[in-house]
Coordinates of C-alpha atoms in Angstrom, one line a residue:
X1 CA 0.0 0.0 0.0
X2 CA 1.3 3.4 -0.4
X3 CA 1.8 6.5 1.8
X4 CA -1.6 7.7 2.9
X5 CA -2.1 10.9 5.6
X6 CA -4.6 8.5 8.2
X7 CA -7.0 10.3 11.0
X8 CA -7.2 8.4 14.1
X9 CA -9.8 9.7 15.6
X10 CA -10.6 9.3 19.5
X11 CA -13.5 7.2 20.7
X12 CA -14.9 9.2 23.1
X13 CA -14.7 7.5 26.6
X14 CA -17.9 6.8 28.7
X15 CA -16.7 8.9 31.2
X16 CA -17.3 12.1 29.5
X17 CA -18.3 14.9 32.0
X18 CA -18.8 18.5 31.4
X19 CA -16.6 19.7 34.7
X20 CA -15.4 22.8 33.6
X21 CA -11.9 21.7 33.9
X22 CA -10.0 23.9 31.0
X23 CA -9.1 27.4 31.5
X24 CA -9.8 29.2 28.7
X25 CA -11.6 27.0 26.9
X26 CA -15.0 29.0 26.7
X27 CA -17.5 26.2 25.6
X28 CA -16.1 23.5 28.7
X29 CA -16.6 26.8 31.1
X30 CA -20.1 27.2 29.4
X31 CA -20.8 24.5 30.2
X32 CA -19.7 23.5 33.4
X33 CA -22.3 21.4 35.3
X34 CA -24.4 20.4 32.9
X35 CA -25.0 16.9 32.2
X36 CA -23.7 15.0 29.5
X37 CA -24.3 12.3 27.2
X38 CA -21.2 9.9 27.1
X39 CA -23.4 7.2 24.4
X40 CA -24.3 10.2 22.5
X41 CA -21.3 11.9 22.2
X42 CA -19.7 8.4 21.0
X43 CA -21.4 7.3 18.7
X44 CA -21.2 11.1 17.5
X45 CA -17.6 10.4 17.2
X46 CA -18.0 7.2 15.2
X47 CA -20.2 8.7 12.7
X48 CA -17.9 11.4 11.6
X49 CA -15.1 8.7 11.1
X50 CA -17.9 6.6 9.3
X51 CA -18.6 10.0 7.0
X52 CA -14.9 10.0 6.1
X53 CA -14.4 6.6 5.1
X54 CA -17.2 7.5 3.0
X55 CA -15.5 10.2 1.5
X56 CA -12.7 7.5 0.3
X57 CA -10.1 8.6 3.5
X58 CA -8.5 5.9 5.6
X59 CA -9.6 5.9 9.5
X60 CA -7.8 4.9 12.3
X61 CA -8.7 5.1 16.5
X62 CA -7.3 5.2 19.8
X63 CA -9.1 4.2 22.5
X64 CA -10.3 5.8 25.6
X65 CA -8.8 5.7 28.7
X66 CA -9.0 3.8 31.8
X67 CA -11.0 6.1 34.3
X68 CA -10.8 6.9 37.1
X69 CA -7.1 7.2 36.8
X70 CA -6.3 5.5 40.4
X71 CA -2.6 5.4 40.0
X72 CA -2.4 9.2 39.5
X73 CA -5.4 9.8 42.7
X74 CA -2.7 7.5 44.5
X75 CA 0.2 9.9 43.6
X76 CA -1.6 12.8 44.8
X77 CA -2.3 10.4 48.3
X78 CA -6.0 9.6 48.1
X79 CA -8.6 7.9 45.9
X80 CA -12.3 8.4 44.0
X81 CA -14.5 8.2 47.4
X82 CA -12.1 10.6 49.3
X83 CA -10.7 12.9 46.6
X84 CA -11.7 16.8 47.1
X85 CA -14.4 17.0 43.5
X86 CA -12.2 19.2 41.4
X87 CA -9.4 16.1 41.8
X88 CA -12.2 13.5 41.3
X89 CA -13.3 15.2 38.5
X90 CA -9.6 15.2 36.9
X91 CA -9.0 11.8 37.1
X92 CA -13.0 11.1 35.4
X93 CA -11.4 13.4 32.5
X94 CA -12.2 12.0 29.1
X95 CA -10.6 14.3 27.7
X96 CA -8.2 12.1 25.8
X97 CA -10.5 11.9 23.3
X98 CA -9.4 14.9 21.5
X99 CA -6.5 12.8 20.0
X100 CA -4.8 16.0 18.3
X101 CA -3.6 16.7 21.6
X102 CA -1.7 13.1 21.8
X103 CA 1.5 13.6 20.0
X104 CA 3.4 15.6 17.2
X105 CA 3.8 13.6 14.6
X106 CA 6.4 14.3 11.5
X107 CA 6.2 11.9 8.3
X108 CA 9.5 10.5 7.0
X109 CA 10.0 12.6 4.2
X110 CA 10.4 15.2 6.9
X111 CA 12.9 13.4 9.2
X112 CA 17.1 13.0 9.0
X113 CA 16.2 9.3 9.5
X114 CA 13.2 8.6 7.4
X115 CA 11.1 6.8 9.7
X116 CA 7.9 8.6 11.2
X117 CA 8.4 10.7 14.5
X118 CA 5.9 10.7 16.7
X119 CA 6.1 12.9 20.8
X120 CA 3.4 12.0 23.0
X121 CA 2.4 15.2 24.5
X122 CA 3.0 16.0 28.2
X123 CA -0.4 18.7 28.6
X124 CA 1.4 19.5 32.0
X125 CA -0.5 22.9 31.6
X126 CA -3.8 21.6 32.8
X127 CA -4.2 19.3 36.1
X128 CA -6.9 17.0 34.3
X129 CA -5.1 16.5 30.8
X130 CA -1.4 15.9 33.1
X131 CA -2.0 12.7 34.0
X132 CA -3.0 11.5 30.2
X133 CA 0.3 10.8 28.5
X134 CA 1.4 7.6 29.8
X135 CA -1.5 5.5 28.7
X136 CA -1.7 7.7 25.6
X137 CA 2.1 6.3 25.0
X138 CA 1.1 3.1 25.7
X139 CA -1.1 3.0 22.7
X140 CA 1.4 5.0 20.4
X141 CA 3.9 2.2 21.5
X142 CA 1.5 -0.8 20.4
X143 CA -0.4 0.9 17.4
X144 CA 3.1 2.3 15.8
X145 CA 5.6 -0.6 17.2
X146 CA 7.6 -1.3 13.9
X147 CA 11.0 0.4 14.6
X148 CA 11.9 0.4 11.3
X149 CA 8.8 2.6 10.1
X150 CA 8.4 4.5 13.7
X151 CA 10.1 6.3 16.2
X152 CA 8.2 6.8 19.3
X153 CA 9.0 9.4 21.6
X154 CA 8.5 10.5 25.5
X155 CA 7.1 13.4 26.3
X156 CA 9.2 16.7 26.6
X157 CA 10.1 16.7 30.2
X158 CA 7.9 20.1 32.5
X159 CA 8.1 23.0 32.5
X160 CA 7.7 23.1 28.9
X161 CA 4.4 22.5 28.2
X162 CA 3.5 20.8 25.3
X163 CA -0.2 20.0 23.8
X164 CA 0.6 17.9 20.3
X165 CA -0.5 18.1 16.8
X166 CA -3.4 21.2 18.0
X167 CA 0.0 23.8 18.0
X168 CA 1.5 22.1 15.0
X169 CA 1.0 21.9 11.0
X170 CA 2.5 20.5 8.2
X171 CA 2.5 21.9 4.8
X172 CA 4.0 20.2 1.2
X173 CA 2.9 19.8 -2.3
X174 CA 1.6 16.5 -1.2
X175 CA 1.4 14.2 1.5
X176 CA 3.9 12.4 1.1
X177 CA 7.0 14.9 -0.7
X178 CA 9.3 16.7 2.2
X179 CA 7.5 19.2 3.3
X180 CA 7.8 22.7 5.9
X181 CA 6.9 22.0 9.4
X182 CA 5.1 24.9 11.1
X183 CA 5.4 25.3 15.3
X184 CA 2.6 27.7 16.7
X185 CA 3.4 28.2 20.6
X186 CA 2.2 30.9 23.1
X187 CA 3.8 34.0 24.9
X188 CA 0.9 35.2 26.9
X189 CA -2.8 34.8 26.5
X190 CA -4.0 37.9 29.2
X191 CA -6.6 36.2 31.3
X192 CA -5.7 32.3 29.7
X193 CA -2.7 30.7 29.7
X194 CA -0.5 30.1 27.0
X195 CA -0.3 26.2 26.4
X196 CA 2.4 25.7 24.0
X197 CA 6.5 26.3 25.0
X198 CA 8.4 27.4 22.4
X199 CA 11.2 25.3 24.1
X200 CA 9.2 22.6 23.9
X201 CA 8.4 23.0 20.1
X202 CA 12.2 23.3 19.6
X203 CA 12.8 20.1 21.3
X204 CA 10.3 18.2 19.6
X205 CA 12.0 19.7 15.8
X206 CA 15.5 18.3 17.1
X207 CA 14.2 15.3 18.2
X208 CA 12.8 13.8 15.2
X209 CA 15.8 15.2 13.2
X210 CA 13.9 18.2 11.2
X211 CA 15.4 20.2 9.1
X212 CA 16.3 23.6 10.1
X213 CA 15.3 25.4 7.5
X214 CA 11.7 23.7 6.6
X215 CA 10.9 24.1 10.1
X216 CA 9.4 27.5 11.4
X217 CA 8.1 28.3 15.1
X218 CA 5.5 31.1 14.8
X219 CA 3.9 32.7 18.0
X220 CA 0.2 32.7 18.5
X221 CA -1.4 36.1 18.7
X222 CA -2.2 37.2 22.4
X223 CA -5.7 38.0 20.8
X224 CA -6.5 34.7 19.8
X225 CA -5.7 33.1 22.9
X226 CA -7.4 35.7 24.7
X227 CA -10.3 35.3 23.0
X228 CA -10.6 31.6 23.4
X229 CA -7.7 29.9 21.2
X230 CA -6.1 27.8 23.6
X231 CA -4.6 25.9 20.7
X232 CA -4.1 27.1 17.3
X233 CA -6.4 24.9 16.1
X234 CA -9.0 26.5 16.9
X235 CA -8.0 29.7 14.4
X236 CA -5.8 27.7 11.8
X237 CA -5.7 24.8 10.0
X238 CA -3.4 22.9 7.1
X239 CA -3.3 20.6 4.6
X240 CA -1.1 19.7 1.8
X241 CA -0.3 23.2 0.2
X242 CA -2.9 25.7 1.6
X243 CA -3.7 27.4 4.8
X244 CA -6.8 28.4 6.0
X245 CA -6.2 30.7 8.5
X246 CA -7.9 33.9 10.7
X247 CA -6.7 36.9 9.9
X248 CA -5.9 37.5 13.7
X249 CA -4.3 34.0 14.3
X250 CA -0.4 34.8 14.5
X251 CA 1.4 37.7 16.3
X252 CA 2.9 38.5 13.0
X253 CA 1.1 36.8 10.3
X254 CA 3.0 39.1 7.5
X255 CA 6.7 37.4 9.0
X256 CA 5.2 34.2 8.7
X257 CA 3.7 34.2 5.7
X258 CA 6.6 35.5 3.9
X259 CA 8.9 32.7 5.7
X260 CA 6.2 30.1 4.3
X261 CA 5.9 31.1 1.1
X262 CA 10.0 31.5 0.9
X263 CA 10.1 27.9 2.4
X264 CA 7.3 26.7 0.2
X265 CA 6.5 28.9 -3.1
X266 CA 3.8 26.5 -3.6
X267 CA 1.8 27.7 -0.9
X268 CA -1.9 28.8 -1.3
X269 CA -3.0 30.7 2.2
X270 CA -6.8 31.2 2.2
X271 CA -7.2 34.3 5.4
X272 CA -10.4 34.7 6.9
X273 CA -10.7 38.4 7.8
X274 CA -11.8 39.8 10.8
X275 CA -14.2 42.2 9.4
X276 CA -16.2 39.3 8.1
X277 CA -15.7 36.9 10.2
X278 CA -14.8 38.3 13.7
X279 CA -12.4 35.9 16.1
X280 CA -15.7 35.4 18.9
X281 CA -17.9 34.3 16.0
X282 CA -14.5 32.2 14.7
X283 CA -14.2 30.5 18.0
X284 CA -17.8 30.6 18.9
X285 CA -18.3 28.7 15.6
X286 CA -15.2 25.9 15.6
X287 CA -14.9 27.3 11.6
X288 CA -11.0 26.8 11.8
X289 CA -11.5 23.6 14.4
X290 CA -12.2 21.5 11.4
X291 CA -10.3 18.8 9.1
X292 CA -9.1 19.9 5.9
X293 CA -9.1 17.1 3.3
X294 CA -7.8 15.9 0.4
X295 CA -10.6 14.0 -1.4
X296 CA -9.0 11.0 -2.8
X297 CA -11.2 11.3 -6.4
X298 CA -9.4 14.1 -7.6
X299 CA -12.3 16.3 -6.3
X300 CA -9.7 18.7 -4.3
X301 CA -10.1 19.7 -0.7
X302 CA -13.2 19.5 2.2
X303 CA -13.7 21.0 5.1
X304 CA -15.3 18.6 7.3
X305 CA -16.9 21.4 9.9
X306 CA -19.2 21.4 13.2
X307 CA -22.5 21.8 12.3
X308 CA -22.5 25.1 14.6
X309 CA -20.6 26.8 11.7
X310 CA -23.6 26.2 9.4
X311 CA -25.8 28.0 12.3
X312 CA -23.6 30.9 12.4
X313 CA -24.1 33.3 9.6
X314 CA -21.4 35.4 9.3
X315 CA -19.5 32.3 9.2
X316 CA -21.7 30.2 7.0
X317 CA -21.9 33.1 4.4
X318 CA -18.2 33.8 4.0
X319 CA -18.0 29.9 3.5
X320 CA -20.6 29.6 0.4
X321 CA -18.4 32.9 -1.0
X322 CA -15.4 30.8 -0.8
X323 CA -16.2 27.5 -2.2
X324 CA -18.1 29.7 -4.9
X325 CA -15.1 30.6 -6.3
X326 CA -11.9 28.6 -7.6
X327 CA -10.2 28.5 -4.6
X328 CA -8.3 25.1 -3.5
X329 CA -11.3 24.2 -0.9
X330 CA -13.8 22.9 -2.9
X331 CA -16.5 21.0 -0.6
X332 CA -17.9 21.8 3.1
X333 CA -19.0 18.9 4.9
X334 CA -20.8 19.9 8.1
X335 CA -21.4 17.1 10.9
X336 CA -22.6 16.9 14.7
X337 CA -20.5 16.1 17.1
X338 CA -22.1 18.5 19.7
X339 CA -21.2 16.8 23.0
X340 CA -17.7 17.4 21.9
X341 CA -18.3 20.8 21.0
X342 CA -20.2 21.6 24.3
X343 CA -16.6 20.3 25.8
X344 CA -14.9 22.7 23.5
X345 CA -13.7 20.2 21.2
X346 CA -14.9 20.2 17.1
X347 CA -14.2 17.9 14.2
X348 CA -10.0 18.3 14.2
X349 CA -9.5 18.2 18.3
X350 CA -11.0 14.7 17.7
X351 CA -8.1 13.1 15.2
X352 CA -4.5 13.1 15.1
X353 CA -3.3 13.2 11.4
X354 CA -0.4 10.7 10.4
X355 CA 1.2 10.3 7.4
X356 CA 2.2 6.4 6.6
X357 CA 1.8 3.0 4.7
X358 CA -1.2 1.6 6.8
X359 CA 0.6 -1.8 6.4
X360 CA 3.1 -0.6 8.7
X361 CA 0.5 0.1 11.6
X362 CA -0.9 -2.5 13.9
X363 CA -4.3 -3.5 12.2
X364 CA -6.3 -2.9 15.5
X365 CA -6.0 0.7 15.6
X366 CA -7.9 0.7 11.7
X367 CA -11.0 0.5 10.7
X368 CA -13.8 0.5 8.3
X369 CA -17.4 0.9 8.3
X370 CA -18.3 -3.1 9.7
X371 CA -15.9 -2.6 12.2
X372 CA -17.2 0.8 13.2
X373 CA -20.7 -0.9 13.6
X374 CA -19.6 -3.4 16.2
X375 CA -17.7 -0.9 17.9
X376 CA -21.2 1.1 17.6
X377 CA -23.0 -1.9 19.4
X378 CA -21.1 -1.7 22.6
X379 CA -21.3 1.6 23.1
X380 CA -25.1 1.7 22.5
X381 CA -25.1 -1.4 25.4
X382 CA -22.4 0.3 28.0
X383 CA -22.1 3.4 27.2
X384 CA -23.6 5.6 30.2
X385 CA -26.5 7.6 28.6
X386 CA -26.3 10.8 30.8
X387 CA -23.8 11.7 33.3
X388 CA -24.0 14.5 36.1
X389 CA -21.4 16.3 37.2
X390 CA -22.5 14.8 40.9
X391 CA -22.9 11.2 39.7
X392 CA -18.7 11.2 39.8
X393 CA -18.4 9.7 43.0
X394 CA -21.0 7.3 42.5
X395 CA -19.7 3.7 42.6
X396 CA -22.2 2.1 40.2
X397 CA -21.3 4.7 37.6
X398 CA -17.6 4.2 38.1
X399 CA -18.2 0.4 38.0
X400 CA -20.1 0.9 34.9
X401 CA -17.5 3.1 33.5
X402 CA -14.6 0.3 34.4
X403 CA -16.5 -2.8 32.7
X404 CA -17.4 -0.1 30.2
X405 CA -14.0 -0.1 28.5
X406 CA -13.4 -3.6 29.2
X407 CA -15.7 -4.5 26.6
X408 CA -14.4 -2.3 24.3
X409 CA -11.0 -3.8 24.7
X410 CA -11.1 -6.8 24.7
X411 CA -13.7 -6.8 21.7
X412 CA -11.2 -4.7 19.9
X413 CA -8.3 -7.5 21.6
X414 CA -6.1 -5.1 23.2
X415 CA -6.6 -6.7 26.9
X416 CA -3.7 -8.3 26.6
X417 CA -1.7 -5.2 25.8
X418 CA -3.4 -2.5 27.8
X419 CA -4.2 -3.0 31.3
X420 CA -5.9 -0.5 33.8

């Protein structure tokens, strides 16, 4: 098979809470204490991967993690029935189900070596996503275990906070030709903190052997972060040769785009302004939280897009302008995955994008649509339906949480390779 960019997309654990855990992220403060829907916001999840495949793309998972996270409550010298809420709540977190936050990943074209690089992410920066990385390395380590193909990394030791693929893109003439590896980290957000380290960015390029001069580290605009970008994700977005882009995304947008396009004369950026799209209605919206595709038919590029972007007219307006014209995004795909959203997650904070042969990836962590329907019929059957920010101490629910993700294991046969 040949070199393919694959989303692994997150199932979404049966766990997820609205908690109000993330500072700065407007829609989980929104919506702190109100209940959610763990089987809803699943199967959610499975249906936009199910829309790709459809759309002729190649779909991978991870899976969620074990909850509650007792080793780390043991760490901090307690556990679920005596833990203060806020800590309860933290180790309920779901939140690894936003898998762009699991790792940087660099394809081999990119890398001195010429095997994939892939960092698991540290998210030191927030108490409840801390404790995520070494089960999310455990997975790495299983679903990308051939050496010769994949070089799996720890995470970049603390201070330097690091939050994955959400603060990085990748741009090239195609998928698989060398391409120029773009950095976004964070100086100061006002009231919100600034996730991304440049030092850890830097640490990350040396790491997986980039080189120097396809490799750029471009701050994130104090705006954006301040107005609810806590990763750049949320106001950018790549693929192959274009970005799509908010006008008010980068500290200096004019230094980086002429580094890009001196890196990359190829490059085709497609800015959003401000005056027609303003950064609250950007972020309000999840427009720029969205996967940029390459359909496989020769049909150009989709933006797959929360279906809150088709409610918001400013937004929805300047999207019909721009696919009306003969620009390289030629198809808008809208889909709900509104108990992610609520969480302040949209269609990219679900996947992590990597670039390989899927022959060289353990075949567990692929799938297809017959494999997405059994996967579909045990979350319909364990899946919690509703879950209250109260219920977290309750030891039914965390019973039925626990057996939960056995099923799902073992049914995908990974019992023997993960354990709680």
């Amino acid at each position: 098979m040949s070199v393919r960019e694959i989303n692994f997309d997150g199932i979404i654990g049966p766990s997820h809470n609205y908690a109000g855990l993330s500072l700065g992220n407007l829609a989980s403060s929104r919506n702190a204490g109100a209940v959610s829907h763990p089987r809803a916001a699943a199967l959610q999840g499975l249906e936009k991967m199910r829309g790709n495949i459809r759309l002729g793309l190649t779909q991978g998972i991870f899976l969620p993690q074990w909850r509650p996270d007792v080793a780390w409550l043991t760490k901090l010298g307690t556990d679920v029935g005596n833990a203060e809420p806020h800590i309860r709540a933290a180790a309920m977190s779901a939140s690894s189900m936003w898998a762009a936050n699991a790792a940087t990943v660099s394809p081999a074209s990119d890398t001195a070596d010429g095997r994939i690089h892939l960092t698991v992410a540290n998210l030191v920066t927030m108490p409840h996503r801390s404790h995520e990385w070494p089960q999310t390395l455990a997975q790495l380590r299983i679903a990308f275990s051939d050496s010769r193909a994949f070089a799996v990394h720890d995470p970049i030791p603390a201070p330097f906070g690091d939050e994955g693929a959400a603060n990085h893109m990748r741009l090239a003439q195609s998928h698989g030709e060398a391409g120029v590896e773009v950095f976004v980290y964070g100086r100061s957000g006002g009231a919100f903190p600034a996730r991304q380290h440049v030092e850890a960015s830097k640490a990350i390029a040396r790491n997986h052997g980039l080189d120097p001069a396809r490799t750029l580290f471009v701050e994130q605009s104090e705006a954006a972060i301040a107005a609810g970008a806590f990763h750049n994700d949320v106001v950018a977005v790549a693929n192959e040769h274009v970005l799509f882009t908010h006008e008010q995304a980068f500290a200096d947008k004019e230094a980086f785009y002429a580094d890009l396009r001196a890196a990359l004369p190829c490059v085709e950026i497609v800015e959003v302004p401000a005056s027609a799209v303003s950064l609250a209605d950007a972020i309000r919206s999840y427009l720029f939280n969205a996967q940029l595709v390459t359909l496989p038919d020769g049909g150009g590029m989709a933006l797959i897009l929360p279906s809150e972007a088709q409610e918001t007219p400013t937004v929805w307006s300047w999207l019909e302008q721009m696919i009306a014209g003969n620009g390289p995004i030629r198809r808008l795909v809208p889909v709900d995955v509104r108990q992610s959203m609520a969480n302040g997650g949209g269609p990219a904070c679900l996947r992590l994008r990597v670039v390989a042969d899927p022959a060289d990836i353990d075949p567990r962590f692929l799938v297809d649509e017959a494999r997405l329907d059994d996967i579909a019929q045990i979350l319909s059957q364990y899946w919690p339906e509703s879950i209250e920010p109260q219920d977290l101490s309750d030891t039914r629910l965390i019973a039925r949480i626990e057996q939960s993700w056995l099923t799902l294991v073992d049914h995908l046969q990974l019992s023997g390779d993960l354990s709680p």
